[in-house]
PDB file of C-alpha atoms in Angstrom:
ATOM      1  CA  UNK A   1      -6.851  23.452   3.467  1.00 82.00           C
ATOM      2  CA  UNK A   2      -3.774  21.277   3.783  1.00 93.00           C
ATOM      3  CA  UNK A   3      -4.165  17.872   5.439  1.00 97.00           C
ATOM      4  CA  UNK A   4      -3.030  17.029   8.943  1.00 97.00           C
ATOM      5  CA  UNK A   5       0.333  15.264   8.712  1.00 97.00           C
ATOM      6  CA  UNK A   6       1.348  12.586  11.235  1.00 97.00           C
ATOM      7  CA  UNK A   7       4.054  10.040  11.985  1.00 96.00           C
ATOM      8  CA  UNK A   8       2.417   6.929  13.468  1.00 97.00           C
ATOM      9  CA  UNK A   9       3.240   3.498  14.863  1.00 96.00           C
ATOM     10  CA  UNK A  10       0.813   0.741  15.785  1.00 96.00           C
ATOM     11  CA  UNK A  11       1.697  -1.773  18.485  1.00 94.00           C
ATOM     12  CA  UNK A  12       4.570  -4.166  17.791  1.00 92.00           C
ATOM     13  CA  UNK A  13       2.314  -7.177  17.183  1.00 92.00           C
ATOM     14  CA  UNK A  14       0.403  -5.341  14.442  1.00 94.00           C
ATOM     15  CA  UNK A  15       3.585  -4.000  12.853  1.00 93.00           C
ATOM     16  CA  UNK A  16       5.086  -7.485  12.649  1.00 90.00           C
ATOM     17  CA  UNK A  17       2.369  -8.346  10.124  1.00 91.00           C
ATOM     18  CA  UNK A  18       2.691  -5.068   8.212  1.00 92.00           C
ATOM     19  CA  UNK A  19       5.245  -3.526   5.854  1.00 90.00           C
ATOM     20  CA  UNK A  20       5.307  -0.172   7.642  1.00 92.00           C
ATOM     21  CA  UNK A  21       3.618   1.187  10.759  1.00 94.00           C
ATOM     22  CA  UNK A  22       0.479  -0.988  10.754  1.00 95.00           C
ATOM     23  CA  UNK A  23      -2.076   1.816  10.381  1.00 97.00           C
ATOM     24  CA  UNK A  24      -4.021   0.142   7.565  1.00 97.00           C
ATOM     25  CA  UNK A  25      -4.396  -3.024   9.650  1.00 97.00           C
ATOM     26  CA  UNK A  26      -5.915  -1.112  12.561  1.00 98.00           C
ATOM     27  CA  UNK A  27      -8.345   0.765  10.315  1.00 98.00           C
ATOM     28  CA  UNK A  28      -9.331  -2.467   8.568  1.00 98.00           C
ATOM     29  CA  UNK A  29      -9.914  -4.254  11.877  1.00 98.00           C
ATOM     30  CA  UNK A  30     -12.152  -1.398  13.040  1.00 98.00           C
ATOM     31  CA  UNK A  31     -14.324  -1.535   9.908  1.00 98.00           C
ATOM     32  CA  UNK A  32     -14.539  -5.334  10.057  1.00 98.00           C
ATOM     33  CA  UNK A  33     -15.692  -5.282  13.696  1.00 97.00           C
ATOM     34  CA  UNK A  34     -18.513  -2.989  12.560  1.00 97.00           C
ATOM     35  CA  UNK A  35     -19.628  -5.630  10.014  1.00 97.00           C
ATOM     36  CA  UNK A  36     -18.085  -3.705   7.154  1.00 98.00           C
ATOM     37  CA  UNK A  37     -16.114  -4.783   4.083  1.00 98.00           C
ATOM     38  CA  UNK A  38     -12.435  -4.019   3.431  1.00 98.00           C
ATOM     39  CA  UNK A  39     -10.898  -3.925  -0.047  1.00 98.00           C
ATOM     40  CA  UNK A  40      -7.200  -4.043  -0.824  1.00 98.00           C
ATOM     41  CA  UNK A  41      -4.498  -5.716  -2.916  1.00 98.00           C
ATOM     42  CA  UNK A  42      -3.915  -9.470  -2.545  1.00 98.00           C
ATOM     43  CA  UNK A  43      -1.673 -12.014  -4.241  1.00 96.00           C
ATOM     44  CA  UNK A  44      -3.220 -14.419  -6.737  1.00 94.00           C
ATOM     45  CA  UNK A  45      -2.028 -18.025  -6.959  1.00 90.00           C
ATOM     46  CA  UNK A  46       0.192 -17.103  -9.909  1.00 91.00           C
ATOM     47  CA  UNK A  47       1.645 -14.089  -8.021  1.00 93.00           C
ATOM     48  CA  UNK A  48      -0.385 -11.579  -9.971  1.00 95.00           C
ATOM     49  CA  UNK A  49      -2.000  -8.915  -7.755  1.00 96.00           C
ATOM     50  CA  UNK A  50      -5.754  -8.331  -7.574  1.00 97.00           C
ATOM     51  CA  UNK A  51      -8.054  -6.196  -5.450  1.00 98.00           C
ATOM     52  CA  UNK A  52     -10.370  -8.286  -3.295  1.00 98.00           C
ATOM     53  CA  UNK A  53     -12.920  -7.618  -0.550  1.00 98.00           C
ATOM     54  CA  UNK A  54     -12.875  -9.336   2.850  1.00 98.00           C
ATOM     55  CA  UNK A  55     -15.488  -9.386   5.627  1.00 98.00           C
ATOM     56  CA  UNK A  56     -13.631 -10.996   8.541  1.00 97.00           C
ATOM     57  CA  UNK A  57     -10.363 -10.446  10.380  1.00 97.00           C
ATOM     58  CA  UNK A  58      -9.138 -13.979   9.608  1.00 97.00           C
ATOM     59  CA  UNK A  59      -8.610 -12.884   5.996  1.00 98.00           C
ATOM     60  CA  UNK A  60      -6.868  -9.608   6.805  1.00 98.00           C
ATOM     61  CA  UNK A  61      -3.455 -11.182   6.142  1.00 96.00           C
ATOM     62  CA  UNK A  62      -4.366 -11.267   2.434  1.00 97.00           C
ATOM     63  CA  UNK A  63      -4.326  -7.469   2.273  1.00 98.00           C
ATOM     64  CA  UNK A  64      -1.337  -6.843   4.542  1.00 96.00           C
ATOM     65  CA  UNK A  65       2.212  -6.232   3.285  1.00 93.00           C
ATOM     66  CA  UNK A  66       3.309  -4.282   0.218  1.00 93.00           C
ATOM     67  CA  UNK A  67       2.966  -5.791  -3.242  1.00 94.00           C
ATOM     68  CA  UNK A  68       5.241  -4.022  -5.713  1.00 91.00           C
ATOM     69  CA  UNK A  69       3.244  -4.967  -8.780  1.00 91.00           C
ATOM     70  CA  UNK A  70       0.265  -3.263 -10.397  1.00 92.00           C
ATOM     71  CA  UNK A  71      -3.013  -4.523  -8.955  1.00 96.00           C
ATOM     72  CA  UNK A  72      -6.039  -5.316 -11.122  1.00 97.00           C
ATOM     73  CA  UNK A  73      -9.112  -3.800  -9.457  1.00 97.00           C
ATOM     74  CA  UNK A  74     -11.293  -6.415 -11.224  1.00 97.00           C
ATOM     75  CA  UNK A  75     -15.003  -5.814 -10.441  1.00 98.00           C
ATOM     76  CA  UNK A  76     -14.416  -4.267  -7.023  1.00 98.00           C
ATOM     77  CA  UNK A  77     -15.808  -0.829  -7.957  1.00 97.00           C
ATOM     78  CA  UNK A  78     -19.171  -2.455  -8.748  1.00 96.00           C
ATOM     79  CA  UNK A  79     -18.941  -4.520  -5.561  1.00 97.00           C
ATOM     80  CA  UNK A  80     -18.368  -1.352  -3.517  1.00 96.00           C
ATOM     81  CA  UNK A  81     -21.448   0.199  -5.136  1.00 94.00           C
ATOM     82  CA  UNK A  82     -23.564  -2.825  -4.158  1.00 94.00           C
ATOM     83  CA  UNK A  83     -22.343  -2.791  -0.540  1.00 96.00           C
ATOM     84  CA  UNK A  84     -23.023   0.936  -0.205  1.00 94.00           C
ATOM     85  CA  UNK A  85     -26.530   0.468  -1.605  1.00 91.00           C
ATOM     86  CA  UNK A  86     -27.011  -2.197   1.109  1.00 93.00           C
ATOM     87  CA  UNK A  87     -25.927   0.399   3.685  1.00 93.00           C
ATOM     88  CA  UNK A  88     -22.690  -1.457   4.528  1.00 96.00           C
ATOM     89  CA  UNK A  89     -19.530   0.279   5.714  1.00 97.00           C
ATOM     90  CA  UNK A  90     -16.669  -0.038   3.216  1.00 98.00           C
ATOM     91  CA  UNK A  91     -12.935   0.662   3.502  1.00 98.00           C
ATOM     92  CA  UNK A  92     -11.115   0.727   0.147  1.00 98.00           C
ATOM     93  CA  UNK A  93      -7.327   0.993  -0.089  1.00 98.00           C
ATOM     94  CA  UNK A  94      -5.372   1.532  -3.300  1.00 98.00           C
ATOM     95  CA  UNK A  95      -3.016   3.782  -5.221  1.00 96.00           C
ATOM     96  CA  UNK A  96      -4.259   7.376  -5.602  1.00 96.00           C
ATOM     97  CA  UNK A  97      -5.204   6.791  -9.240  1.00 96.00           C
ATOM     98  CA  UNK A  98      -7.248   3.726  -8.257  1.00 97.00           C
ATOM     99  CA  UNK A  99      -9.081   5.776  -5.602  1.00 97.00           C
ATOM    100  CA  UNK A 100      -9.691   8.523  -8.173  1.00 97.00           C
ATOM    101  CA  UNK A 101     -11.186   5.869 -10.480  1.00 96.00           C
ATOM    102  CA  UNK A 102     -13.444   4.555  -7.708  1.00 96.00           C
ATOM    103  CA  UNK A 103     -14.629   8.065  -6.843  1.00 94.00           C
ATOM    104  CA  UNK A 104     -15.405   8.833 -10.495  1.00 94.00           C
ATOM    105  CA  UNK A 105     -17.271   5.542 -10.930  1.00 94.00           C
ATOM    106  CA  UNK A 106     -19.414   6.097  -7.840  1.00 93.00           C
ATOM    107  CA  UNK A 107     -20.196   9.701  -8.808  1.00 89.00           C
ATOM    108  CA  UNK A 108     -21.633   8.370 -12.063  1.00 86.00           C
ATOM    109  CA  UNK A 109     -23.311   5.238 -10.742  1.00 82.00           C
ATOM    110  CA  UNK A 110     -24.782   6.166  -7.358  1.00 77.00           C
ATOM    111  CA  UNK A 111     -28.020   8.074  -7.612  1.00 71.00           C
ATOM    112  CA  UNK A 112     -28.105   8.689  -3.866  1.00 68.00           C
ATOM    113  CA  UNK A 113     -24.904  10.508  -2.889  1.00 65.00           C
ATOM    114  CA  UNK A 114     -25.677  10.001   0.817  1.00 62.00           C
ATOM    115  CA  UNK A 115     -24.818   6.318   0.412  1.00 78.00           C
ATOM    116  CA  UNK A 116     -21.159   7.324  -0.048  1.00 85.00           C
ATOM    117  CA  UNK A 117     -21.062   8.408   3.594  1.00 89.00           C
ATOM    118  CA  UNK A 118     -20.384   4.775   4.528  1.00 94.00           C
ATOM    119  CA  UNK A 119     -17.297   4.636   2.274  1.00 97.00           C
ATOM    120  CA  UNK A 120     -13.818   5.492   3.553  1.00 98.00           C
ATOM    121  CA  UNK A 121     -10.967   5.525   1.043  1.00 98.00           C
ATOM    122  CA  UNK A 122      -7.258   5.140   1.773  1.00 98.00           C
ATOM    123  CA  UNK A 123      -4.796   6.222  -0.903  1.00 97.00           C
ATOM    124  CA  UNK A 124      -1.189   5.088  -0.756  1.00 96.00           C
ATOM    125  CA  UNK A 125       1.882   7.298  -0.831  1.00 94.00           C
ATOM    126  CA  UNK A 126       2.860   5.624  -4.071  1.00 90.00           C
ATOM    127  CA  UNK A 127       6.249   5.845  -5.764  1.00 87.00           C
ATOM    128  CA  UNK A 128       5.256   4.155  -9.038  1.00 91.00           C
ATOM    129  CA  UNK A 129       3.930   0.821 -10.259  1.00 91.00           C
ATOM    130  CA  UNK A 130       6.085  -1.601 -12.240  1.00 89.00           C
ATOM    131  CA  UNK A 131       4.801  -4.044 -14.832  1.00 86.00           C
ATOM    132  CA  UNK A 132       3.189  -7.272 -13.540  1.00 90.00           C
ATOM    133  CA  UNK A 133       4.545  -8.953 -16.685  1.00 91.00           C
ATOM    134  CA  UNK A 134       8.124  -8.114 -15.702  1.00 91.00           C
ATOM    135  CA  UNK A 135       7.572  -9.418 -12.170  1.00 92.00           C
ATOM    136  CA  UNK A 136       6.243 -12.762 -13.439  1.00 92.00           C
ATOM    137  CA  UNK A 137       9.139 -13.063 -15.868  1.00 93.00           C
ATOM    138  CA  UNK A 138      11.564 -12.385 -13.009  1.00 94.00           C
ATOM    139  CA  UNK A 139       9.961 -15.108 -10.860  1.00 93.00           C
ATOM    140  CA  UNK A 140       9.986 -17.672 -13.657  1.00 92.00           C
ATOM    141  CA  UNK A 141      13.560 -16.967 -14.748  1.00 92.00           C
ATOM    142  CA  UNK A 142      14.960 -17.089 -11.216  1.00 93.00           C
ATOM    143  CA  UNK A 143      12.778 -19.457  -9.185  1.00 92.00           C
ATOM    144  CA  UNK A 144       9.943 -21.182 -11.090  1.00 88.00           C
ATOM    145  CA  UNK A 145       6.611 -19.822  -9.852  1.00 91.00           C
ATOM    146  CA  UNK A 146       5.211 -23.299  -9.180  1.00 92.00           C
ATOM    147  CA  UNK A 147       7.838 -23.836  -6.482  1.00 94.00           C
ATOM    148  CA  UNK A 148       7.220 -20.569  -4.586  1.00 94.00           C
ATOM    149  CA  UNK A 149       4.985 -20.671  -1.505  1.00 95.00           C
ATOM    150  CA  UNK A 150       5.146 -16.959  -0.589  1.00 95.00           C
ATOM    151  CA  UNK A 151       6.918 -13.785  -1.655  1.00 94.00           C
ATOM    152  CA  UNK A 152       7.381 -10.878   0.758  1.00 93.00           C
ATOM    153  CA  UNK A 153       8.624  -7.445  -0.232  1.00 91.00           C
ATOM    154  CA  UNK A 154      10.195  -5.420   2.614  1.00 84.00           C
ATOM    155  CA  UNK A 155      10.495  -8.338   5.029  1.00 86.00           C
ATOM    156  CA  UNK A 156      11.126  -7.410   8.678  1.00 80.00           C
ATOM    157  CA  UNK A 157      12.979 -10.516   9.836  1.00 77.00           C
ATOM    158  CA  UNK A 158      16.033  -8.358  10.577  1.00 75.00           C
ATOM    159  CA  UNK A 159      14.195  -5.088  11.200  1.00 72.00           C
ATOM    160  CA  UNK A 160      12.618  -2.645   8.733  1.00 73.00           C
ATOM    161  CA  UNK A 161      14.589  -2.359   5.508  1.00 72.00           C
ATOM    162  CA  UNK A 162      13.324  -0.929   2.197  1.00 70.00           C
ATOM    163  CA  UNK A 163      14.907  -3.599   0.015  1.00 80.00           C
ATOM    164  CA  UNK A 164      14.938  -6.952   1.853  1.00 88.00           C
ATOM    165  CA  UNK A 165      12.779  -9.575   0.141  1.00 93.00           C
ATOM    166  CA  UNK A 166      11.862 -13.005   1.496  1.00 94.00           C
ATOM    167  CA  UNK A 167      11.101 -15.893  -0.865  1.00 95.00           C
ATOM    168  CA  UNK A 168       9.670 -19.016   0.771  1.00 96.00           C
ATOM    169  CA  UNK A 169       9.577 -22.204  -1.302  1.00 96.00           C
ATOM    170  CA  UNK A 170       7.220 -25.178  -1.203  1.00 96.00           C
ATOM    171  CA  UNK A 171      10.060 -27.424   0.039  1.00 96.00           C
ATOM    172  CA  UNK A 172      10.527 -25.224   3.130  1.00 96.00           C
ATOM    173  CA  UNK A 173      13.628 -23.420   1.904  1.00 96.00           C
ATOM    174  CA  UNK A 174      13.780 -19.653   2.547  1.00 96.00           C
ATOM    175  CA  UNK A 175      15.885 -17.148   0.615  1.00 95.00           C
ATOM    176  CA  UNK A 176      16.547 -13.479   1.395  1.00 93.00           C
ATOM    177  CA  UNK A 177      17.518 -10.961  -1.278  1.00 93.00           C
ATOM    178  CA  UNK A 178      18.190  -7.209  -1.317  1.00 89.00           C
ATOM    179  CA  UNK A 179      19.338  -4.593  -3.798  1.00 87.00           C
ATOM    180  CA  UNK A 180      22.966  -5.708  -3.442  1.00 88.00           C
ATOM    181  CA  UNK A 181      22.304  -9.130  -4.963  1.00 91.00           C
ATOM    182  CA  UNK A 182      18.934  -8.992  -6.715  1.00 93.00           C
ATOM    183  CA  UNK A 183      18.159  -7.788 -10.232  1.00 91.00           C
ATOM    184  CA  UNK A 184      14.511  -6.962  -9.520  1.00 92.00           C
ATOM    185  CA  UNK A 185      15.601  -4.525  -6.810  1.00 90.00           C
ATOM    186  CA  UNK A 186      18.343  -3.075  -9.006  1.00 91.00           C
ATOM    187  CA  UNK A 187      15.752  -2.403 -11.716  1.00 92.00           C
ATOM    188  CA  UNK A 188      12.896  -1.199  -9.493  1.00 91.00           C
ATOM    189  CA  UNK A 189      14.556   1.491  -7.398  1.00 89.00           C
ATOM    190  CA  UNK A 190      15.992   3.551 -10.308  1.00 92.00           C
ATOM    191  CA  UNK A 191      12.564   3.346 -12.034  1.00 92.00           C
ATOM    192  CA  UNK A 192      13.676   1.088 -14.878  1.00 93.00           C
ATOM    193  CA  UNK A 193      10.386  -0.846 -14.635  1.00 91.00           C
ATOM    194  CA  UNK A 194       8.108   2.171 -14.138  1.00 91.00           C
ATOM    195  CA  UNK A 195       4.735   2.395 -15.876  1.00 89.00           C
ATOM    196  CA  UNK A 196       5.174   5.413 -18.179  1.00 87.00           C
ATOM    197  CA  UNK A 197       2.004   7.077 -16.893  1.00 88.00           C
ATOM    198  CA  UNK A 198       3.605   7.292 -13.427  1.00 91.00           C
ATOM    199  CA  UNK A 199       6.340   9.719 -14.518  1.00 89.00           C
ATOM    200  CA  UNK A 200       4.038  12.735 -14.430  1.00 87.00           C
ATOM    201  CA  UNK A 201       1.398  11.473 -12.004  1.00 89.00           C
ATOM    202  CA  UNK A 202      -1.648  13.698 -11.751  1.00 88.00           C
ATOM    203  CA  UNK A 203      -2.605  12.190  -8.395  1.00 92.00           C
ATOM    204  CA  UNK A 204       0.671  11.929  -6.436  1.00 89.00           C
ATOM    205  CA  UNK A 205       0.391  15.443  -5.014  1.00 91.00           C
ATOM    206  CA  UNK A 206      -2.129  17.554  -3.114  1.00 94.00           C
ATOM    207  CA  UNK A 207      -5.081  17.412  -2.847  1.00 95.00           C
ATOM    208  CA  UNK A 208      -5.217  13.670  -2.213  1.00 96.00           C
ATOM    209  CA  UNK A 209      -7.914  11.375  -3.585  1.00 96.00           C
ATOM    210  CA  UNK A 210      -8.507   9.408  -0.367  1.00 97.00           C
ATOM    211  CA  UNK A 211     -10.046  10.288   2.981  1.00 98.00           C
ATOM    212  CA  UNK A 212      -6.753   9.139   4.515  1.00 98.00           C
ATOM    213  CA  UNK A 213      -3.327   8.874   2.910  1.00 97.00           C
ATOM    214  CA  UNK A 214      -1.068   6.106   4.215  1.00 97.00           C
ATOM    215  CA  UNK A 215       2.461   4.980   3.458  1.00 94.00           C
ATOM    216  CA  UNK A 216       5.917   4.349   4.841  1.00 92.00           C
ATOM    217  CA  UNK A 217       7.543   7.426   6.368  1.00 92.00           C
ATOM    218  CA  UNK A 218      10.765   7.690   4.394  1.00 88.00           C
ATOM    219  CA  UNK A 219      13.484   9.682   6.163  1.00 87.00           C
ATOM    220  CA  UNK A 220      11.659  10.044   9.479  1.00 90.00           C
ATOM    221  CA  UNK A 221      14.834   9.068  11.353  1.00 90.00           C
ATOM    222  CA  UNK A 222      16.530  12.203  10.007  1.00 91.00           C
ATOM    223  CA  UNK A 223      13.694  14.411  11.258  1.00 93.00           C
ATOM    224  CA  UNK A 224      13.390  12.744  14.656  1.00 94.00           C
ATOM    225  CA  UNK A 225      15.208   9.485  15.513  1.00 92.00           C
ATOM    226  CA  UNK A 226      12.679   8.841  18.312  1.00 92.00           C
ATOM    227  CA  UNK A 227      10.013   8.245  15.643  1.00 92.00           C
ATOM    228  CA  UNK A 228      11.974   5.349  14.143  1.00 90.00           C
ATOM    229  CA  UNK A 229      12.639   2.091  15.999  1.00 91.00           C
ATOM    230  CA  UNK A 230      13.391   0.044  12.849  1.00 87.00           C
ATOM    231  CA  UNK A 231      10.061  -1.796  13.135  1.00 91.00           C
ATOM    232  CA  UNK A 232       8.127   0.471  10.750  1.00 92.00           C
ATOM    233  CA  UNK A 233       6.725   4.010  10.880  1.00 95.00           C
ATOM    234  CA  UNK A 234       3.714   5.161   8.861  1.00 95.00           C
ATOM    235  CA  UNK A 235       3.179   8.539   7.257  1.00 95.00           C
ATOM    236  CA  UNK A 236      -0.494   9.486   7.607  1.00 97.00           C
ATOM    237  CA  UNK A 237      -2.374  12.420   6.090  1.00 98.00           C
ATOM    238  CA  UNK A 238      -5.893  13.130   7.351  1.00 98.00           C
ATOM    239  CA  UNK A 239      -7.682  14.579   4.330  1.00 98.00           C
ATOM    240  CA  UNK A 240     -11.397  14.630   5.232  1.00 97.00           C
ATOM    241  CA  UNK A 241     -13.746  14.553   8.197  1.00 97.00           C
ATOM    242  CA  UNK A 242     -14.550  10.898   7.443  1.00 96.00           C
ATOM    243  CA  UNK A 243     -10.845  10.120   7.587  1.00 98.00           C
ATOM    244  CA  UNK A 244     -10.464  12.052  10.818  1.00 98.00           C
ATOM    245  CA  UNK A 245     -13.348  10.174  12.395  1.00 97.00           C
ATOM    246  CA  UNK A 246     -11.940   6.727  11.547  1.00 98.00           C
ATOM    247  CA  UNK A 247      -8.432   7.677  12.639  1.00 98.00           C
ATOM    248  CA  UNK A 248      -9.733   8.895  16.009  1.00 97.00           C
ATOM    249  CA  UNK A 249     -11.265   5.442  16.578  1.00 97.00           C
ATOM    250  CA  UNK A 250      -7.869   3.702  16.285  1.00 97.00           C
ATOM    251  CA  UNK A 251      -5.690   6.344  17.942  1.00 95.00           C
ATOM    252  CA  UNK A 252      -5.816   4.608  21.331  1.00 95.00           C
ATOM    253  CA  UNK A 253      -3.967   1.642  19.760  1.00 95.00           C
ATOM    254  CA  UNK A 254      -1.026   3.727  18.541  1.00 97.00           C
ATOM    255  CA  UNK A 255       2.249   3.857  20.448  1.00 96.00           C
ATOM    256  CA  UNK A 256       3.233   6.986  18.506  1.00 94.00           C
ATOM    257  CA  UNK A 257       1.001   9.527  16.777  1.00 95.00           C
ATOM    258  CA  UNK A 258       2.843  12.805  16.343  1.00 96.00           C
ATOM    259  CA  UNK A 259       2.196  15.817  14.131  1.00 96.00           C
ATOM    260  CA  UNK A 260       5.031  16.432  11.657  1.00 96.00           C
ATOM    261  CA  UNK A 261       5.528  19.074   8.935  1.00 95.00           C
ATOM    262  CA  UNK A 262       3.801  18.343   5.641  1.00 94.00           C
ATOM    263  CA  UNK A 263       6.902  19.816   3.975  1.00 92.00           C
ATOM    264  CA  UNK A 264       8.741  16.555   4.719  1.00 91.00           C
ATOM    265  CA  UNK A 265       6.751  14.936   1.871  1.00 90.00           C
ATOM    266  CA  UNK A 266       6.499  17.763  -0.653  1.00 85.00           C
ATOM    267  CA  UNK A 267       9.906  17.184  -2.232  1.00 78.00           C
ATOM    268  CA  UNK A 268       9.343  13.431  -2.394  1.00 79.00           C
ATOM    269  CA  UNK A 269       6.110  11.469  -2.571  1.00 81.00           C
ATOM    270  CA  UNK A 270       3.879  14.535  -2.875  1.00 89.00           C
ATOM    271  CA  UNK A 271       5.849  16.235  -5.655  1.00 84.00           C
ATOM    272  CA  UNK A 272       3.849  14.691  -8.531  1.00 79.00           C
ATOM    273  CA  UNK A 273       6.967  13.710 -10.470  1.00 81.00           C
ATOM    274  CA  UNK A 274       9.244  10.665 -10.567  1.00 85.00           C
ATOM    275  CA  UNK A 275      11.761  10.402 -13.394  1.00 89.00           C
ATOM    276  CA  UNK A 276      11.891   7.207 -15.438  1.00 91.00           C
ATOM    277  CA  UNK A 277      15.277   5.599 -15.971  1.00 93.00           C
ATOM    278  CA  UNK A 278      16.798   7.224 -19.109  1.00 93.00           C
ATOM    279  CA  UNK A 279      17.523   3.789 -20.643  1.00 93.00           C
ATOM    280  CA  UNK A 280      14.063   2.315 -19.995  1.00 91.00           C
ATOM    281  CA  UNK A 281      13.010   2.225 -23.645  1.00 89.00           C
ATOM    282  CA  UNK A 282      16.177   0.411 -24.620  1.00 89.00           C
TER     283      UNK A 282
END
């Protein structure tokens, strides 16, 4: 059975804090209000990316916004196991291969399969992951990591844009870059920095690994301009009954939640193939 495909927008306040349509934030808030734990990707002090778990809404900002660098899941799979054994609700967001890894780990480690009923997984509509080493080198060569306060991919200061980055420095200075004047963007979009395993991704197609699939809805303005107000629109796939149940609990907070053809994704982020730049090895 193919998943239910939707175009969604959270309220403006939620979307201001999000890279796309704010759906992850609403799901995370729901789990946290039920005394659950939410796992996702967060920046480290050295601008490496790590998966961490949070248990209150004050820390939700750590997991919001896109981080275009491969995240280290650390010991979070074991932490999820412990929370499930304590009968806690858990929401875990990651790339589809990370969710596949979590599922495989829990299948091996959990003796009582019923305890997985409290787990809801969210896999991202992922293009590819670039090297964290390249990202750190870029920061050091261009800015000096010690002088950077925050780094935001896909900043919305001037409306949603796939390539605008915001770099805030410790002295208060702010710099905006995009693919017209930034070498990281020029290298990322044509897949020059792509992890080689992403070229033929086993997981970036149907069926999905998560209970819910979430990502930015590329090209939605061409399908229906009313679904794009330049503040961020999410593509959502409802893959399981657990995913459907959680989504129904946040639907009253959505300003748009419309069914759209699944075919809109099949030639792009559900095709299972993204070609590496032909000169990557050089």
